[in-house]
PDB file of C-alpha atoms in Angstrom:
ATOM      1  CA  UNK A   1      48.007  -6.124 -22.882  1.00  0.00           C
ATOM      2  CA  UNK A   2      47.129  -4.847 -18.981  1.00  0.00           C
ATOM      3  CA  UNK A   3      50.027  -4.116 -17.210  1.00  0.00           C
ATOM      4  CA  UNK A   4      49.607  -5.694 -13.792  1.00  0.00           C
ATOM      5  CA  UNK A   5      51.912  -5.268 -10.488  1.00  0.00           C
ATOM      6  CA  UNK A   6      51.984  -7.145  -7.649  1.00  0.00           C
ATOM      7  CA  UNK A   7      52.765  -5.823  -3.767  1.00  0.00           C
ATOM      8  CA  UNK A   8      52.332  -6.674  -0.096  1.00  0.00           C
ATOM      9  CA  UNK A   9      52.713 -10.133   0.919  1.00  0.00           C
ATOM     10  CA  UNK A  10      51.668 -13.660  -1.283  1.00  0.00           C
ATOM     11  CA  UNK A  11      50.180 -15.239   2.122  1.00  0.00           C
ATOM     12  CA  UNK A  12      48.329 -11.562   2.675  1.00  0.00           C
ATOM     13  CA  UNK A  13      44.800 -10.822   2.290  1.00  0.00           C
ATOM     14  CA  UNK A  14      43.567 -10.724  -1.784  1.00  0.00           C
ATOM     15  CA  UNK A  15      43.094  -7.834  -2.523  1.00  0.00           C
ATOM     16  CA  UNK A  16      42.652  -5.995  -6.127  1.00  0.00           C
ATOM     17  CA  UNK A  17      43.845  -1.654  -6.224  1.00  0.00           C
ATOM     18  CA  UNK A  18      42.184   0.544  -8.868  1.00  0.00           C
ATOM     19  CA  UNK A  19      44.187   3.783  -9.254  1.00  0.00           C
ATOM     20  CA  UNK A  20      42.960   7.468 -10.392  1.00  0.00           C
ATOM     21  CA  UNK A  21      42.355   9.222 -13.669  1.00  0.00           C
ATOM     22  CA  UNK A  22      46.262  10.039 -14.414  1.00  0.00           C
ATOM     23  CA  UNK A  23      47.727   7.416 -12.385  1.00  0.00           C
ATOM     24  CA  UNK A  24      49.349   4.376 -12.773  1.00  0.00           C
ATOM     25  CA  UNK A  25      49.588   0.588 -10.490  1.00  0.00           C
ATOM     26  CA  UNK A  26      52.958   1.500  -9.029  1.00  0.00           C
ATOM     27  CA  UNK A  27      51.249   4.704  -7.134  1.00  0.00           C
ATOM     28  CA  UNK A  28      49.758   2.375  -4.624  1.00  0.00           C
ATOM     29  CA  UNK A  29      52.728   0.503  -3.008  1.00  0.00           C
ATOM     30  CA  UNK A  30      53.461   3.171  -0.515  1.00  0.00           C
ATOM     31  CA  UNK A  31      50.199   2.761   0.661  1.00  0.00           C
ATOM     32  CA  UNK A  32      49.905  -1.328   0.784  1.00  0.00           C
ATOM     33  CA  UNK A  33      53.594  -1.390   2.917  1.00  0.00           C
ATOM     34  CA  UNK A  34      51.750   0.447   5.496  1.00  0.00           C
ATOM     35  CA  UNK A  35      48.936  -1.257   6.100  1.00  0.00           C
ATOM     36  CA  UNK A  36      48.336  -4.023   7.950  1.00  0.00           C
ATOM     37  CA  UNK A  37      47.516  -6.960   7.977  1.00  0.00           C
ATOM     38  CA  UNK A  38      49.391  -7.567   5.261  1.00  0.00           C
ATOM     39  CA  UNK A  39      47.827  -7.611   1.100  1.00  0.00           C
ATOM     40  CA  UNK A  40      48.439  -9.613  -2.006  1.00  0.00           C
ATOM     41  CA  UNK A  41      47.652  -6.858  -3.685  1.00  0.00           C
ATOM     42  CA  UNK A  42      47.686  -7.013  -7.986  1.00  0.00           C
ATOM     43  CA  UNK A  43      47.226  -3.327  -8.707  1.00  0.00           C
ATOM     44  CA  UNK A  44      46.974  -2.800 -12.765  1.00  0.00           C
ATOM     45  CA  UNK A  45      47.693   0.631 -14.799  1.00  0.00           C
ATOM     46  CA  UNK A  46      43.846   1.520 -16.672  1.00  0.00           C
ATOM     47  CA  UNK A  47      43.725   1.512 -20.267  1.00  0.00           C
ATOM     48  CA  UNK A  48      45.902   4.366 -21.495  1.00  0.00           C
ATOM     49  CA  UNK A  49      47.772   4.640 -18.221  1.00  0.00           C
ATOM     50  CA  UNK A  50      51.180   4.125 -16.984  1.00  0.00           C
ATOM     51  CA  UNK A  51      52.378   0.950 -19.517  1.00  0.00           C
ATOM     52  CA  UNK A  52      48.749  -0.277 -20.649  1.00  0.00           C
ATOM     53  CA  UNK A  53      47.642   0.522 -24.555  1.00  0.00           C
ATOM     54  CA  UNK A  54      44.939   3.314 -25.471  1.00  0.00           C
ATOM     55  CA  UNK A  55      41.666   1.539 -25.918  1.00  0.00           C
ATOM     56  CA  UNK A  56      41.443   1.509 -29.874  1.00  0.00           C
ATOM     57  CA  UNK A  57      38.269   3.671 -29.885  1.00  0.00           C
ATOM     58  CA  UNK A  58      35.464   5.692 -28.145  1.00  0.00           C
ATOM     59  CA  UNK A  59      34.835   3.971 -24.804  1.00  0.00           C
ATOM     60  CA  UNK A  60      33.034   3.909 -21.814  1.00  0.00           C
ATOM     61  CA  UNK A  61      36.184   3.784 -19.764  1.00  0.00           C
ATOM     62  CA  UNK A  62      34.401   2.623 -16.367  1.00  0.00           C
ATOM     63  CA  UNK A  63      32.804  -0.169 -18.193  1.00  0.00           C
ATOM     64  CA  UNK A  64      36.477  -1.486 -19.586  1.00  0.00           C
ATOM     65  CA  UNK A  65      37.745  -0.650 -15.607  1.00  0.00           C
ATOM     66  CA  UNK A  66      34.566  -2.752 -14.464  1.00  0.00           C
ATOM     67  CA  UNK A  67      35.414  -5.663 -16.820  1.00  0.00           C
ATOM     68  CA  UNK A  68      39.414  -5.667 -16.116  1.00  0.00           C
ATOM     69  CA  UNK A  69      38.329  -5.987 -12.632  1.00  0.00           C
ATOM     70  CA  UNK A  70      36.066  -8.865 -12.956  1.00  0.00           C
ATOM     71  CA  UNK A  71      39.077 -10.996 -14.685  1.00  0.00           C
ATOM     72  CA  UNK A  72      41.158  -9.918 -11.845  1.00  0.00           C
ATOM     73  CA  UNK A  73      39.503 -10.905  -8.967  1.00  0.00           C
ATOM     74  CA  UNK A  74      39.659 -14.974  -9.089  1.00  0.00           C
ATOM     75  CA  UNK A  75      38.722 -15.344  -5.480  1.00  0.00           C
ATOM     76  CA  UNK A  76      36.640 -12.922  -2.747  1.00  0.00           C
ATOM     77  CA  UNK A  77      38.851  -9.991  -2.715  1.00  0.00           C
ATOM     78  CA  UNK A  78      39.143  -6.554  -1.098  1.00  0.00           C
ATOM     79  CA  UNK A  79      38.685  -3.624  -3.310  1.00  0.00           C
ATOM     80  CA  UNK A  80      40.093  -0.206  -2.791  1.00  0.00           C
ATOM     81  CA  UNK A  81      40.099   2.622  -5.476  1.00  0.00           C
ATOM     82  CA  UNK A  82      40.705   6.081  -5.809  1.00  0.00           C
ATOM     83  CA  UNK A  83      39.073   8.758  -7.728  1.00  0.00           C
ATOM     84  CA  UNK A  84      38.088   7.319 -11.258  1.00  0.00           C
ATOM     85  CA  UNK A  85      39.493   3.790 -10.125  1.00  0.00           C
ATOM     86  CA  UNK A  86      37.108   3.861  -7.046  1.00  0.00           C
ATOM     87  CA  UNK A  87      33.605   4.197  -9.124  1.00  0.00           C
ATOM     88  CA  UNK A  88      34.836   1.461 -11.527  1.00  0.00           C
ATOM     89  CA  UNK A  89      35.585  -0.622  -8.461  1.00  0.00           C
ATOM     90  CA  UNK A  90      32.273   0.220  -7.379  1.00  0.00           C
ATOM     91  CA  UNK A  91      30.941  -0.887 -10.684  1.00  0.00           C
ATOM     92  CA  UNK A  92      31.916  -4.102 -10.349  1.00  0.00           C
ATOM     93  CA  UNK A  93      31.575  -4.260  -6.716  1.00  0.00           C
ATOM     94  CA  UNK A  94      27.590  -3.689  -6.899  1.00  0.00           C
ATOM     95  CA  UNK A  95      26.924  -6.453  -9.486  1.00  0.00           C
ATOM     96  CA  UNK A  96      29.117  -9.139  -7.969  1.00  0.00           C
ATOM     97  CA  UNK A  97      28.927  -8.708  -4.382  1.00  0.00           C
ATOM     98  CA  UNK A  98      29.854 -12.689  -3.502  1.00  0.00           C
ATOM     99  CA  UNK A  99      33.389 -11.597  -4.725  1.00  0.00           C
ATOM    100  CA  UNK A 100      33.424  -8.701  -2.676  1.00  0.00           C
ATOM    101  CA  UNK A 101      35.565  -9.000   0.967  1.00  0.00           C
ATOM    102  CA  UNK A 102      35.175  -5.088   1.360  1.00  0.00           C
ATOM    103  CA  UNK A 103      34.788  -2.080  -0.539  1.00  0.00           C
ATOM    104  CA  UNK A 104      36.888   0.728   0.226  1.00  0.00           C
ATOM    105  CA  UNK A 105      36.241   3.875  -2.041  1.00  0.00           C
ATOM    106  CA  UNK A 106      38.696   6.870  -1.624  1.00  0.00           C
ATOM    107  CA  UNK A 107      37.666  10.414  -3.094  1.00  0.00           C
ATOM    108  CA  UNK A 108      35.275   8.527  -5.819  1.00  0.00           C
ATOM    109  CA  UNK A 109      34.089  10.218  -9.124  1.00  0.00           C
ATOM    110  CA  UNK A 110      30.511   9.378  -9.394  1.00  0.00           C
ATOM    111  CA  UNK A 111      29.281  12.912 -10.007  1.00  0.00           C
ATOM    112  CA  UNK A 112      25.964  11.482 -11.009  1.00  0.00           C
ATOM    113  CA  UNK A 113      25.190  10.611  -7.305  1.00  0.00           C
ATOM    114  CA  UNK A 114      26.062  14.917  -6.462  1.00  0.00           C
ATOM    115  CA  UNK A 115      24.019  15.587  -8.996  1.00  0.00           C
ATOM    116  CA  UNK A 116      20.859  13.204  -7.931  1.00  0.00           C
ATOM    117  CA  UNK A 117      21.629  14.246  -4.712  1.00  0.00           C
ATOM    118  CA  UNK A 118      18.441  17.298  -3.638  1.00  0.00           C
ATOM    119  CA  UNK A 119      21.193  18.741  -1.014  1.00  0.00           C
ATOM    120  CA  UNK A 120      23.930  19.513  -3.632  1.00  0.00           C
ATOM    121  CA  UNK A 121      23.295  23.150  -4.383  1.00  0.00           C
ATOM    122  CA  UNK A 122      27.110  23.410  -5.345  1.00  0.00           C
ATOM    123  CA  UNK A 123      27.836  24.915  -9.641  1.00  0.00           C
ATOM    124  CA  UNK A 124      27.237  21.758 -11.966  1.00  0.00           C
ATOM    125  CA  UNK A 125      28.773  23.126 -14.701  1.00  0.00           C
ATOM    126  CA  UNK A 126      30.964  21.478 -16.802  1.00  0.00           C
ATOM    127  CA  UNK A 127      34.316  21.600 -15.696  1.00  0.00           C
ATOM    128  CA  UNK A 128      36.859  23.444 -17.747  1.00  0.00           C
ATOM    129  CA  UNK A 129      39.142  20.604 -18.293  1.00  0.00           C
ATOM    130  CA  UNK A 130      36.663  18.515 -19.949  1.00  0.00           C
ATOM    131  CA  UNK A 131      35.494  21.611 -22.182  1.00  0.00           C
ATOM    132  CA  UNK A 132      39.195  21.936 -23.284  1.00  0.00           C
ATOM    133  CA  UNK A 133      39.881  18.348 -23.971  1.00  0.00           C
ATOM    134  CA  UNK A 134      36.622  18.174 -26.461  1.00  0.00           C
ATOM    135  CA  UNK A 135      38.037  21.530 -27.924  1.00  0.00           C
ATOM    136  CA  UNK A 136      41.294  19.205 -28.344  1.00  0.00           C
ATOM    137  CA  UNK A 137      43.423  21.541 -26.189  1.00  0.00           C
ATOM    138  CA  UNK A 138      45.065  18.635 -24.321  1.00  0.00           C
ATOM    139  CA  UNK A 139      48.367  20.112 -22.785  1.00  0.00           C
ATOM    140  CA  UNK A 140      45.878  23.480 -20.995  1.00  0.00           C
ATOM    141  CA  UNK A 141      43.478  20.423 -19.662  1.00  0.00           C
ATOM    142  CA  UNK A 142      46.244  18.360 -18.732  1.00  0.00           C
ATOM    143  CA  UNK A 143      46.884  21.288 -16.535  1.00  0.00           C
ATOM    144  CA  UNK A 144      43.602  22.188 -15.428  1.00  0.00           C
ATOM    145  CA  UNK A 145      42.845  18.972 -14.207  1.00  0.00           C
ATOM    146  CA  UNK A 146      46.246  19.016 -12.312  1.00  0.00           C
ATOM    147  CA  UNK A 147      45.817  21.909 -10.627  1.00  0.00           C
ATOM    148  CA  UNK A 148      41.926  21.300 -10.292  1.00  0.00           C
ATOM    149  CA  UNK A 149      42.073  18.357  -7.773  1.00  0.00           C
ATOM    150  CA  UNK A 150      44.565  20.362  -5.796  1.00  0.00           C
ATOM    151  CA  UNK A 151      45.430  24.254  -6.322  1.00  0.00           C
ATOM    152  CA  UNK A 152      49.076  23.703  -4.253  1.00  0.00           C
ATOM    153  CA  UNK A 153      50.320  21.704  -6.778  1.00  0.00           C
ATOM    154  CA  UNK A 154      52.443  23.564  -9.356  1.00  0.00           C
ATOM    155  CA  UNK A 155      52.153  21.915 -13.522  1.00  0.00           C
ATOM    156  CA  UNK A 156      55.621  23.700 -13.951  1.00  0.00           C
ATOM    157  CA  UNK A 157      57.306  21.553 -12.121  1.00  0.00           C
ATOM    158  CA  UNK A 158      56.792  18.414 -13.595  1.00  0.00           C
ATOM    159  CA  UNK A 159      59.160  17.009 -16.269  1.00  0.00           C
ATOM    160  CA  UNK A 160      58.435  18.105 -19.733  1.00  0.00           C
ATOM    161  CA  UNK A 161      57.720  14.047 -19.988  1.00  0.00           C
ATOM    162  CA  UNK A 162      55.473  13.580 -17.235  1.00  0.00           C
ATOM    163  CA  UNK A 163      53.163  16.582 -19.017  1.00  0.00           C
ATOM    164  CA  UNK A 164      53.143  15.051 -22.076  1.00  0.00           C
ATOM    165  CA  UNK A 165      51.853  11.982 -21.229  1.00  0.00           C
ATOM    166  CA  UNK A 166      49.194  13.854 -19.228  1.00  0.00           C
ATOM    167  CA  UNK A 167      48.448  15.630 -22.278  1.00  0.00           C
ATOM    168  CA  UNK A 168      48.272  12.433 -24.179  1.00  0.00           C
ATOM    169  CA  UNK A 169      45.764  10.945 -21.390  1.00  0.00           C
ATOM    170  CA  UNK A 170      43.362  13.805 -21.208  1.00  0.00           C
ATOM    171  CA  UNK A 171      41.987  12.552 -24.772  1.00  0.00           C
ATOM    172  CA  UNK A 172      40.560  10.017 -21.910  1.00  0.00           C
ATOM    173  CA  UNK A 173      38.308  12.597 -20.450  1.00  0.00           C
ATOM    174  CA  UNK A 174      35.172  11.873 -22.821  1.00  0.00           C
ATOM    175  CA  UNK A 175      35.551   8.332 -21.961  1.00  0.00           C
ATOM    176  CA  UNK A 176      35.073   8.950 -18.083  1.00  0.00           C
ATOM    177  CA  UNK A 177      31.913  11.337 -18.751  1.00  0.00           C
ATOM    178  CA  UNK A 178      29.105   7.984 -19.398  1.00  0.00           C
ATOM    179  CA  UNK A 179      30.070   6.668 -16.396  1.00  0.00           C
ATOM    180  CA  UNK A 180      31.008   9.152 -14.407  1.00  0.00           C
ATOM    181  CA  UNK A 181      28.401  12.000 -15.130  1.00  0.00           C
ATOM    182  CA  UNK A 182      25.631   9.773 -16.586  1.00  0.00           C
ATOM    183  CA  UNK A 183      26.133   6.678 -14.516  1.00  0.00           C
ATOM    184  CA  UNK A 184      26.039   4.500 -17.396  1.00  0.00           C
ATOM    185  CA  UNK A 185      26.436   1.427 -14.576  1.00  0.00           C
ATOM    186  CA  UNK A 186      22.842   2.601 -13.438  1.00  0.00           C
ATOM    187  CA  UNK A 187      24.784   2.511 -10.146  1.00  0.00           C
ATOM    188  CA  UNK A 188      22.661   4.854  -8.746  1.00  0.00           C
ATOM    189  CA  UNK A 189      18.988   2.459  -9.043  1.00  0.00           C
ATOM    190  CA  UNK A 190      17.003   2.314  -5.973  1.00  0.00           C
ATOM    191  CA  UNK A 191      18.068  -0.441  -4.001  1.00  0.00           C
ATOM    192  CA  UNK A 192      21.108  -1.491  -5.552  1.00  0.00           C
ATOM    193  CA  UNK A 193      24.037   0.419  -3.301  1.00  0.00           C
ATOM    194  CA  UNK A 194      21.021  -0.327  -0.038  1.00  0.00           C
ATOM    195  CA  UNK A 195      20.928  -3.628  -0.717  1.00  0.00           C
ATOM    196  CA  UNK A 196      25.271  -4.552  -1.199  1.00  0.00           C
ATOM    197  CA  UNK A 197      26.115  -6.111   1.942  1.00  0.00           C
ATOM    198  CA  UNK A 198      30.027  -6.044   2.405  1.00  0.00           C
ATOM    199  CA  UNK A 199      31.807  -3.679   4.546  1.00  0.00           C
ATOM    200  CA  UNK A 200      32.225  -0.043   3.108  1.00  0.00           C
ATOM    201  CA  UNK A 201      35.138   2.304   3.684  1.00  0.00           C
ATOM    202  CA  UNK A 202      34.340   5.925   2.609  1.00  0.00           C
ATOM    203  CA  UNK A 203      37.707   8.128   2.660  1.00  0.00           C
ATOM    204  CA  UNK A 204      37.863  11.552   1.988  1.00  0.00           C
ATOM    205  CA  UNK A 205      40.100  14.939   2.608  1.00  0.00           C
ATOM    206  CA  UNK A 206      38.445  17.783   4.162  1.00  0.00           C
ATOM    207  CA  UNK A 207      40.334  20.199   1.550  1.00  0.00           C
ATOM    208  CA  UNK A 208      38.849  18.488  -1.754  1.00  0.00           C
ATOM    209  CA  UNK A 209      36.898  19.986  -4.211  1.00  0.00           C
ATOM    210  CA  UNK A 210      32.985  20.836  -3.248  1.00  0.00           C
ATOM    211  CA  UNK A 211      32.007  17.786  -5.487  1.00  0.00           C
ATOM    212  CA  UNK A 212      34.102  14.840  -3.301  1.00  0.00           C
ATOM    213  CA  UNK A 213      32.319  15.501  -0.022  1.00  0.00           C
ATOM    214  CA  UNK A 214      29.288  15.744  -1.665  1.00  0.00           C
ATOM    215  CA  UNK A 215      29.348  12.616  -3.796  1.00  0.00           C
ATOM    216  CA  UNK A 216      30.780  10.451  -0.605  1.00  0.00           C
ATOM    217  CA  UNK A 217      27.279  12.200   1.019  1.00  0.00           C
ATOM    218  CA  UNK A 218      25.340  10.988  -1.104  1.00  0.00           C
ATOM    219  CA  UNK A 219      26.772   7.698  -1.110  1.00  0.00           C
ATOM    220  CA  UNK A 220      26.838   7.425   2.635  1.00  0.00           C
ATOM    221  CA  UNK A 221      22.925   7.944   2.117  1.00  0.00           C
ATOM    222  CA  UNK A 222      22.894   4.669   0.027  1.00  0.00           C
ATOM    223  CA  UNK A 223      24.640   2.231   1.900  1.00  0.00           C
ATOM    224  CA  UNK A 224      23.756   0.534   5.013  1.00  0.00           C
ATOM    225  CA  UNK A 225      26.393   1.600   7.510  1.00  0.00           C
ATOM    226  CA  UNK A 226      28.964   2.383   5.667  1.00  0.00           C
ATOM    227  CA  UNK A 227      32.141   3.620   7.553  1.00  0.00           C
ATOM    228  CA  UNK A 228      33.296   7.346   6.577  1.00  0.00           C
ATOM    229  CA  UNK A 229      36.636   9.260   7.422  1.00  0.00           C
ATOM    230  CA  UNK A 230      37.689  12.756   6.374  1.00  0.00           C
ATOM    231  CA  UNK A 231      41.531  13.276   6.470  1.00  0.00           C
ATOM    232  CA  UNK A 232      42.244  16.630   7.840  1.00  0.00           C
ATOM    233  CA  UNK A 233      44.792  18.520   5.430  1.00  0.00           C
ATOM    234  CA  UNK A 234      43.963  16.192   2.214  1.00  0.00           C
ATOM    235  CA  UNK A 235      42.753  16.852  -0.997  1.00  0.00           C
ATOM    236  CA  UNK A 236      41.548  14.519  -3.653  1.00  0.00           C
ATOM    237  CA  UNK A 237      44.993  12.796  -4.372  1.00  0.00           C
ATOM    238  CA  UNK A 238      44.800  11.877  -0.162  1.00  0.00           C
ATOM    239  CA  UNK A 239      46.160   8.419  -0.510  1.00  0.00           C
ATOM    240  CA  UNK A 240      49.421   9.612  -2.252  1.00  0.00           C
ATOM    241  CA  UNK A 241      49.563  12.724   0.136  1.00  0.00           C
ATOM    242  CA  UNK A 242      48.420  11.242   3.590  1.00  0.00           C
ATOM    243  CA  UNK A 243      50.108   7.410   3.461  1.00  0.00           C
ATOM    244  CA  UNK A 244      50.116   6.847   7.323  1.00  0.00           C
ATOM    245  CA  UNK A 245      46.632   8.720   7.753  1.00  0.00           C
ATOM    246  CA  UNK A 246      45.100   6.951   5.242  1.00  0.00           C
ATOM    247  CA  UNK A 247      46.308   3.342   5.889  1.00  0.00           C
ATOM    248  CA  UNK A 248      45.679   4.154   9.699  1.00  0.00           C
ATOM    249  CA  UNK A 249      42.307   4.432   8.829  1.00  0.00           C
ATOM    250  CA  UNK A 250      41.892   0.974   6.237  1.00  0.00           C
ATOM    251  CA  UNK A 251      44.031  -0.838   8.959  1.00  0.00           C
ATOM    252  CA  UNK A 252      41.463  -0.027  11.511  1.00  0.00           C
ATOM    253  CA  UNK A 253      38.226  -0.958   9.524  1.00  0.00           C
ATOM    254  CA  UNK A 254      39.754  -3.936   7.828  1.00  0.00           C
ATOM    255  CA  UNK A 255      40.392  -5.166  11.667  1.00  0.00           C
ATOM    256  CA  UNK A 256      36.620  -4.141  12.964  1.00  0.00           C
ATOM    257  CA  UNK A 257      34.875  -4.739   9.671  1.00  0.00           C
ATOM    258  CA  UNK A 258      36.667  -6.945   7.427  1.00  0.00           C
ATOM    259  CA  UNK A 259      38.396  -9.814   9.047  1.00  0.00           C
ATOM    260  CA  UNK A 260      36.218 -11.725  10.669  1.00  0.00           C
ATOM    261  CA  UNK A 261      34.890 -15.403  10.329  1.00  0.00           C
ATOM    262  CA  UNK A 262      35.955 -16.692   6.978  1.00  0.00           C
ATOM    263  CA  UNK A 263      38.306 -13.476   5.808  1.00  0.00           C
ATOM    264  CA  UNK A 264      39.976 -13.759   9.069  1.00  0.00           C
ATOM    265  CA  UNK A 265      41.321 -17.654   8.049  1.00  0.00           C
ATOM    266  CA  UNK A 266      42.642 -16.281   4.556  1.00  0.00           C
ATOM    267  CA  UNK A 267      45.566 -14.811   6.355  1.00  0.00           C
TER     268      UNK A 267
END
């Protein structure tokens, strides 16, 4: 069974939170007590995170994401993700737009849209976590990936525990790679991001890996007038490091962008 959390406020705005590769639901209520107006937010740990099961086999992990957020979202809803949870939100997002209040995507993995991309000149090789989690060296990927996203962070200081389970995840990492890397959604066909209608929120740190700026560039390409904000000092794991930057900048756009006409009589 999907372990599901609720936070904010039940007369709020709905609202469904998809967390990162790693995470789990209860990373996001620091962030929904700062913004305002207030959320219902139901956040929910990914299969194989936080107190969700493993899926039972090979998977393609943003498809499952995809499909646990279409049984979540029971009403027009604002989306925000991070990382891994922000391209599955974006899965969904693209085919069911009607549902959609706004989008907000924070640091999102969709390497395929770098790699499309003619103005990413930046490596494409295959990152070293993901070469030592198919070699089945789980604990050194756990760390790479760590210490990947952001170099200040230091694996040795995490309880024994929390690497473990990190360990345990990073069998995960093959399941990321069809959506992910080969945009298994077909996210990326002409027309599809052009043609989604409901306000988007890109949100990135200006100290993230080369790939995070350049898939949020290539995504700000696709959409129609999307809204973009870099976070000075952040890297990718900005909405956990940057709280009152980050829900600053949602607070703002969800009062210019969001609520109006209809969304504005939900709250």
């Amino acid at each position: 069974m999907i372990h599901t959390r609720r936070f904010g406020q039940p007369e709020g705005l709905p609202s469904v939170l998809v967390h990162c590769f790693l995470g789990h639901a209860g990373t996001w209520r620091p962030l929904v007590e700062r913004i305002t107006p207030p959320l219902d937010a139901l956040a929910f740990d990914m299969p194989g995170h936080g107190r969700s099961p493993m899926p039972e086999g090979p998977c393609d992990l943003q498809a499952e994401v995809a499909g646990l957020i279409e049984g979540f979202v029971n009403e027009p809803s604002l989306l925000i993700g991070h990382s891994f949870g922000a391209v599955s939100a974006l899965r969904f997002a693209l085919y069911n737009p009607a549902r959609v209040l706004g989008l907000v995507l924070i640091e999102p993995v969709l390497i395929a849209a770098a790699l499309a991309d003619p103005d990413y000149t930046a490596d494409s090789e295959e990152p070293r976590y993901s070469v030592l989690a198919r070699e089945g060296a789980y604990e050194a990927a756990a760390q790479d990936f760590f210490t990947f996203n952001d170099p200040s962070r230091d694996w040795d200081v995490l309880p024994e525990a929390a690497r473990k389970t990190m360990a345990r995840q990073m069998r995960l990492v093959a399941a990321t790679e069809p959506g992910a890397v080969h945009d298994s959604g077909k996210l990326l066909v002409p027309g599809l991001m052009e043609g989604f209608t409901p306000p988007v929120l890109l949100i990135g740190g200006d100290r993230s890996p080369a790939v995070f700026p350049a898939i949020l560039k290539a995504l700000n390409k696709r959409f129609t007038a999307p809204r973009s904000a870099t976070i000075a000092g952040a890297g990718h794991m900005v909405p956990l490091t940057h709280l009152d930057e980050t829900s600053a900048v949602i607070s703002r756009w969800l009062a210019e962008k969001v609520l109006v006409g209809d969304a504005a009589a939900r709250i």
